Short mmCIF file of C-alpha atoms (C1' of nucleotides) in Angstrom, two decimals:
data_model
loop_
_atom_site.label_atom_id
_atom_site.label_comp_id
_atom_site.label_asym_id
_atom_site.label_seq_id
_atom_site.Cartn_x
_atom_site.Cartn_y
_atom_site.Cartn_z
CA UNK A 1 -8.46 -1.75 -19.83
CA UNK A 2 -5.70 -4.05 -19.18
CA UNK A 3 -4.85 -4.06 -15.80
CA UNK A 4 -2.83 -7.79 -16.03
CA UNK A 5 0.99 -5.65 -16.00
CA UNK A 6 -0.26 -4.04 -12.57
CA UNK A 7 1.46 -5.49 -9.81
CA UNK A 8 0.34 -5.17 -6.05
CA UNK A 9 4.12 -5.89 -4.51
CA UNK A 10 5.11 -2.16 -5.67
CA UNK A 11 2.10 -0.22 -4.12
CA UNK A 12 4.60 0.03 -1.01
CA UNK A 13 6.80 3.23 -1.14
CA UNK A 14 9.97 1.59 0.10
CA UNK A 15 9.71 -1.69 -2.46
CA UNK A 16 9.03 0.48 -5.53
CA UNK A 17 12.27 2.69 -4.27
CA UNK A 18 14.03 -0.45 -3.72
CA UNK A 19 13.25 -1.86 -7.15
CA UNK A 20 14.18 1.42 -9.02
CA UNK A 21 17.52 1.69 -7.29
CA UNK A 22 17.91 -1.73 -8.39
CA UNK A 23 17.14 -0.91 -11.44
CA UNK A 24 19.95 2.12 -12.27
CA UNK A 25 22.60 0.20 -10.04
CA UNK A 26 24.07 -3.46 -10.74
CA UNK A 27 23.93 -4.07 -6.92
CA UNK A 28 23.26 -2.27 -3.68
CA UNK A 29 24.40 -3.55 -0.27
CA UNK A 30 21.47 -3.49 3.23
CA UNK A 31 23.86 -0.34 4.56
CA UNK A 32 23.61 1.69 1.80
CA UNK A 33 20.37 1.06 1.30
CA UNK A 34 19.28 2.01 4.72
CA UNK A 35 20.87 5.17 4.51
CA UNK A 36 19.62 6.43 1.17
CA UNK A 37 16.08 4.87 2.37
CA UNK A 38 16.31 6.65 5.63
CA UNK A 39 14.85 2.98 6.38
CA UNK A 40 15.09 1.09 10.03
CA UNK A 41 16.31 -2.04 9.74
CA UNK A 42 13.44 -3.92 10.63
CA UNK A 43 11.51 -2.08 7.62
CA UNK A 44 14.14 -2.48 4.83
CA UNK A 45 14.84 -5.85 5.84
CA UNK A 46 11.14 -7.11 5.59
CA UNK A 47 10.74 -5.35 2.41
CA UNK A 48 13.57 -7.14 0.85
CA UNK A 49 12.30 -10.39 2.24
CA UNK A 50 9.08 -9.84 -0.12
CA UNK A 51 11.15 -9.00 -2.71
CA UNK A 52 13.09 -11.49 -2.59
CA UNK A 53 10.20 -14.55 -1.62
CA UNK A 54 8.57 -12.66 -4.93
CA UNK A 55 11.90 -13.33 -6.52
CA UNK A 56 12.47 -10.08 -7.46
CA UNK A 57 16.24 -10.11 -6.31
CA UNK A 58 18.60 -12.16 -5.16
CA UNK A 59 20.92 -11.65 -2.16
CA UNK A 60 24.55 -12.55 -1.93
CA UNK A 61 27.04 -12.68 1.60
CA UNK A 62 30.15 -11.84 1.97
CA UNK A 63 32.82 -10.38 3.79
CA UNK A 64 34.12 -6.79 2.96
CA UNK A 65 36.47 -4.96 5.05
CA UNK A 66 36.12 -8.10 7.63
CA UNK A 67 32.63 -6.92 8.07
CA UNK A 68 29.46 -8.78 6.67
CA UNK A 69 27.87 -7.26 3.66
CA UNK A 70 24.80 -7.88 2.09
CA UNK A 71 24.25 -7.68 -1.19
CA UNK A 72 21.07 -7.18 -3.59
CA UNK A 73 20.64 -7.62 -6.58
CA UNK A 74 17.44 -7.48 -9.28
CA UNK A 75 16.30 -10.96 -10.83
CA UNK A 76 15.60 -10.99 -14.70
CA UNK A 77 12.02 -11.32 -13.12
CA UNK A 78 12.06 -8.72 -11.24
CA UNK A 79 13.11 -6.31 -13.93
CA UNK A 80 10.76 -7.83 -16.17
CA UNK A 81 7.44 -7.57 -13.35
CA UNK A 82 9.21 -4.03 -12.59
CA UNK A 83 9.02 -2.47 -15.78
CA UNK A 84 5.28 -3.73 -16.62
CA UNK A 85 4.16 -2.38 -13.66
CA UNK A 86 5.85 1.02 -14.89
CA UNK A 87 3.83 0.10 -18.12
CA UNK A 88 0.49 -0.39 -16.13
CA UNK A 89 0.88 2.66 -14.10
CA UNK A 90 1.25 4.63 -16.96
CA UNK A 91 -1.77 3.54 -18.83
CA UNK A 92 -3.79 3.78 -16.06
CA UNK A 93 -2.92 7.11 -15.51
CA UNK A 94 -2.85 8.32 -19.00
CA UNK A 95 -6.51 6.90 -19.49
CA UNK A 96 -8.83 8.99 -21.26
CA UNK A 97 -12.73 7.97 -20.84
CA UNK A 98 -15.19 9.06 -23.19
CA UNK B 1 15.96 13.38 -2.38
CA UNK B 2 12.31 14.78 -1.98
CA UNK B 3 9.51 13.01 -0.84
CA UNK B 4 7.23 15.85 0.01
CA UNK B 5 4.74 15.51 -3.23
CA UNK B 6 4.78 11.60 -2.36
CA UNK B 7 1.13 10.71 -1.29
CA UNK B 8 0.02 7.66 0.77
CA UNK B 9 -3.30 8.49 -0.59
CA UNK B 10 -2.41 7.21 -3.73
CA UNK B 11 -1.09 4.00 -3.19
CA UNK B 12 -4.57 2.37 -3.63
CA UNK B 13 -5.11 1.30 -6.95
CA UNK B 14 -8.51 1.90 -6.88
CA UNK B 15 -7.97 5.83 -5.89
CA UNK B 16 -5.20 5.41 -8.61
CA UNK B 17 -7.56 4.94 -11.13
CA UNK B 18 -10.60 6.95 -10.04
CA UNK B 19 -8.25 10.16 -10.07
CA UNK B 20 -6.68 9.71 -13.08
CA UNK B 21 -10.36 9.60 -14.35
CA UNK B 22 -11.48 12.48 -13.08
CA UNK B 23 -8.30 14.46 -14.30
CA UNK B 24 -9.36 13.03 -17.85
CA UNK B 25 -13.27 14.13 -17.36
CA UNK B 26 -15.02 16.66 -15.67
CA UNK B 27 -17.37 14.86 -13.75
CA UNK B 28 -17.70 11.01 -13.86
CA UNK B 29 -21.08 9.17 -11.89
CA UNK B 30 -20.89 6.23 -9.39
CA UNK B 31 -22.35 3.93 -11.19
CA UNK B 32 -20.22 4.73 -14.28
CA UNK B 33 -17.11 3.90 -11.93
CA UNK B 34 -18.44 1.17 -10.71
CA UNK B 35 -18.33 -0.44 -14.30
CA UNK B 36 -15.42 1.38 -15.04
CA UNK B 37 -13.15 -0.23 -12.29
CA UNK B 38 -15.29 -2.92 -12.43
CA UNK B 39 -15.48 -2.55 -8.18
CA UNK B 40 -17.93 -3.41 -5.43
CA UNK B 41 -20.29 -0.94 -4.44
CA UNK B 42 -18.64 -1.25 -0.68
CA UNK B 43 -14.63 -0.75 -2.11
CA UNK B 44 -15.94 1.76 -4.51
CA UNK B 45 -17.74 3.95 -1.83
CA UNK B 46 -15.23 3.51 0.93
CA UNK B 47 -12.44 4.72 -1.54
CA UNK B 48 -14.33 7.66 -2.98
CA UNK B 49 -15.24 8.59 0.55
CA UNK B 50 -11.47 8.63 1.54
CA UNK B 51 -10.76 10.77 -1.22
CA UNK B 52 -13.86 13.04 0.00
CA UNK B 53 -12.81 13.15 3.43
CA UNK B 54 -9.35 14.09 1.82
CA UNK B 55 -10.87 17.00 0.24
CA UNK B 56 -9.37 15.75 -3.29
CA UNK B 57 -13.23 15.52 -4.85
CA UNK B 58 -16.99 16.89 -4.20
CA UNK B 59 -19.64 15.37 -4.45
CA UNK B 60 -22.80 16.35 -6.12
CA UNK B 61 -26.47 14.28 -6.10
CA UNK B 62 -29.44 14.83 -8.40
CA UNK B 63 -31.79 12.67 -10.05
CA UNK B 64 -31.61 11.83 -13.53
CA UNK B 65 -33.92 10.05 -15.61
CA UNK B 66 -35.76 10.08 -12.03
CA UNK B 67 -33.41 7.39 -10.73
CA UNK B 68 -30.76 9.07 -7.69
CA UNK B 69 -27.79 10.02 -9.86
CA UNK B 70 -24.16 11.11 -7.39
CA UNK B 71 -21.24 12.59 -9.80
CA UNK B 72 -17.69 13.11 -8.16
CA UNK B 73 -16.16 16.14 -9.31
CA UNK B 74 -12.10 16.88 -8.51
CA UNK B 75 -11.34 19.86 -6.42
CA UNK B 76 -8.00 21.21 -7.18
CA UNK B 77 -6.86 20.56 -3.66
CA UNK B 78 -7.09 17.40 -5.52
CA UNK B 79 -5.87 17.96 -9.03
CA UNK B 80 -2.83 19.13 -7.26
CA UNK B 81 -1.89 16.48 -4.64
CA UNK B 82 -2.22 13.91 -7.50
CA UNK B 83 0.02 16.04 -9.91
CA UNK B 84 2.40 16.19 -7.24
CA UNK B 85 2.31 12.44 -6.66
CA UNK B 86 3.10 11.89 -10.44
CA UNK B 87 6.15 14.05 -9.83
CA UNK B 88 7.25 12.71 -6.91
CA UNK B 89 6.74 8.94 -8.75
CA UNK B 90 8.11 9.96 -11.75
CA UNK B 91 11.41 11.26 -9.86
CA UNK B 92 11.41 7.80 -7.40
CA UNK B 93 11.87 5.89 -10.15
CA UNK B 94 14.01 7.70 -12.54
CA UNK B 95 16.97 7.61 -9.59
CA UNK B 96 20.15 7.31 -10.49
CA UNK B 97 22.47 6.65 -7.54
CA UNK B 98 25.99 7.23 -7.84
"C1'" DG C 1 40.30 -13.22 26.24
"C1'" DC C 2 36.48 -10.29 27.09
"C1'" DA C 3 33.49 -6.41 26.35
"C1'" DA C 4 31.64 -3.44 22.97
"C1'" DA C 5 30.25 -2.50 18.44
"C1'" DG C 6 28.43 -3.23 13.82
"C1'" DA C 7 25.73 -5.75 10.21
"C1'" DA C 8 21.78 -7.86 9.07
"C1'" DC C 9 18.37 -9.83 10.45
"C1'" DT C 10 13.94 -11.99 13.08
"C1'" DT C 11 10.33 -11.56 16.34
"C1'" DT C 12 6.72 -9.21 18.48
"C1'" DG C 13 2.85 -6.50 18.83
"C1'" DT C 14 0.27 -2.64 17.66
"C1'" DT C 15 -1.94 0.12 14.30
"C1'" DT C 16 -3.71 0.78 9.81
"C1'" DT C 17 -5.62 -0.62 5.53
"C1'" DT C 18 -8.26 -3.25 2.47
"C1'" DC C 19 -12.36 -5.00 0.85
"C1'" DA C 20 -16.27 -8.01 0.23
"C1'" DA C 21 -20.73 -9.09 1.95
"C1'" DA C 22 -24.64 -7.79 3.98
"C1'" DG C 23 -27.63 -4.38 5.46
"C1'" DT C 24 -30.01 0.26 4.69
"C1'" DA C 25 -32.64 4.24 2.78
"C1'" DA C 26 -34.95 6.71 -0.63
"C1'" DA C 27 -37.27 6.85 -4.81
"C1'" DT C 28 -39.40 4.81 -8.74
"C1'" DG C 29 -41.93 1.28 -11.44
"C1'" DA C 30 -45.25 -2.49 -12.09
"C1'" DT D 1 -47.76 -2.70 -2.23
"C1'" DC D 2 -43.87 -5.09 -3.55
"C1'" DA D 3 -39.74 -5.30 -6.19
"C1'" DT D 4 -35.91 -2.87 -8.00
"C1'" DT D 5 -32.19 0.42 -8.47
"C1'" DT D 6 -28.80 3.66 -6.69
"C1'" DA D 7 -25.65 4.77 -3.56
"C1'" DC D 8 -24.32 4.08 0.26
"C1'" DT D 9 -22.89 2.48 5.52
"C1'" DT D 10 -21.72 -1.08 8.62
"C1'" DT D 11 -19.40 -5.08 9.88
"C1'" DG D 12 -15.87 -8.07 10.25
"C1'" DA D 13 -12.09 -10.63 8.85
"C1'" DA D 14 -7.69 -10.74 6.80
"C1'" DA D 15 -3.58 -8.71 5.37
"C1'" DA D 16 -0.03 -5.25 5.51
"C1'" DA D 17 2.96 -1.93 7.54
"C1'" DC D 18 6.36 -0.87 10.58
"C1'" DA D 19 8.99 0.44 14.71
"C1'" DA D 20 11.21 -1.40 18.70
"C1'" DA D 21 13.50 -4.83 20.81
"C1'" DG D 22 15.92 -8.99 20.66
"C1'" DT D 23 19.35 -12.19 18.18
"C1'" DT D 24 23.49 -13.95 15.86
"C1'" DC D 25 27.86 -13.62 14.13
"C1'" DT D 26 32.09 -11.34 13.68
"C1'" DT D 27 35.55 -7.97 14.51
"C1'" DT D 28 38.09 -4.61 17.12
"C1'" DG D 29 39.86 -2.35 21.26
"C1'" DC D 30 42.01 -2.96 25.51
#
DNA sequence: GCAAAGAACTTTGTTTTTCAAAGTAAATGA
DNA sequence: TCATTTACTTTGAAAAACAAAGTTCTTTGC
């Protein structure tokens, strides 16, 4: 079977929730994040990093309420690598061997 | 949200695939994995054992055709806890955040 | 103007996981 | 008896996970 649209960066919990928040919401800033994540910083931010260095998403700075906010935001790669590993999961689950 | 069906266990692709075998067949032999998945005797053995240890499948040896013949059965400590892990995947990603 | 606080990291270090290669045992076949 | 097959176990090296602590930059309170 084809395994090719199976993708090792979402095997990890936090990256495949990251991804699929991604996915339903335009953007998402590090705060919010963290707290629906229940994620320590250290975590999230690393997990984003290999996101990101997979370019998965892209991150944008600014300023909001004079405080720094971090924004991410899903790549047309990442939605693309995203969804075929949905597709791979679900054939390799719904396999049926003789 | 919930987590609790979520199972570490799972994450391995390998175990990925060797459950959703053995919820699609009875019983399925070692060596018929091992061409299956197309694995190593070593990975192959190390991940079946970690689903043994687990308690998720038995084990059962015999000869056949004289030659030492092991078959991994699911338990339905097993059958469960990867039912539950679809649920709790199927939910992860299907998030819709405000 | 200085201390404290918050955001978003990075660094560090430990623990865990993965997995291939090599080694092993038991039985059969030539 | 020697090779082969099955099904492992052991070994070891590399990678991954992740929390805690440290860092930087900026703002706010006094």
């Amino acid at each position: 079977m084809d395994l090719s649209l199976y993708n090792k960066i979402f095997e990890n919990r936090l990256r495949l929730q990251i991804m699929s928040i991604l996915m339903a919401n335009e953007f998402y800033d590090f705060s919010s994040l963290k707290e629906l994540l229940d994620a320590t910083d250290g975590n999230l931010a690393s997990n984003l990093k290999t996101l990101e260095k997979e370019g998965y998403l892209t991150v944008e700075k600014s300023f909001v309420d004079r405080k720094p906010n971090t924004r991410y935001m899903k790549t047309d790669k990442g939605r693309k690598a995203f969804e075929n590993h949905l597709i791979a999961l679900e054939n390799l689950i719904k396999q049926q061997y003789k």
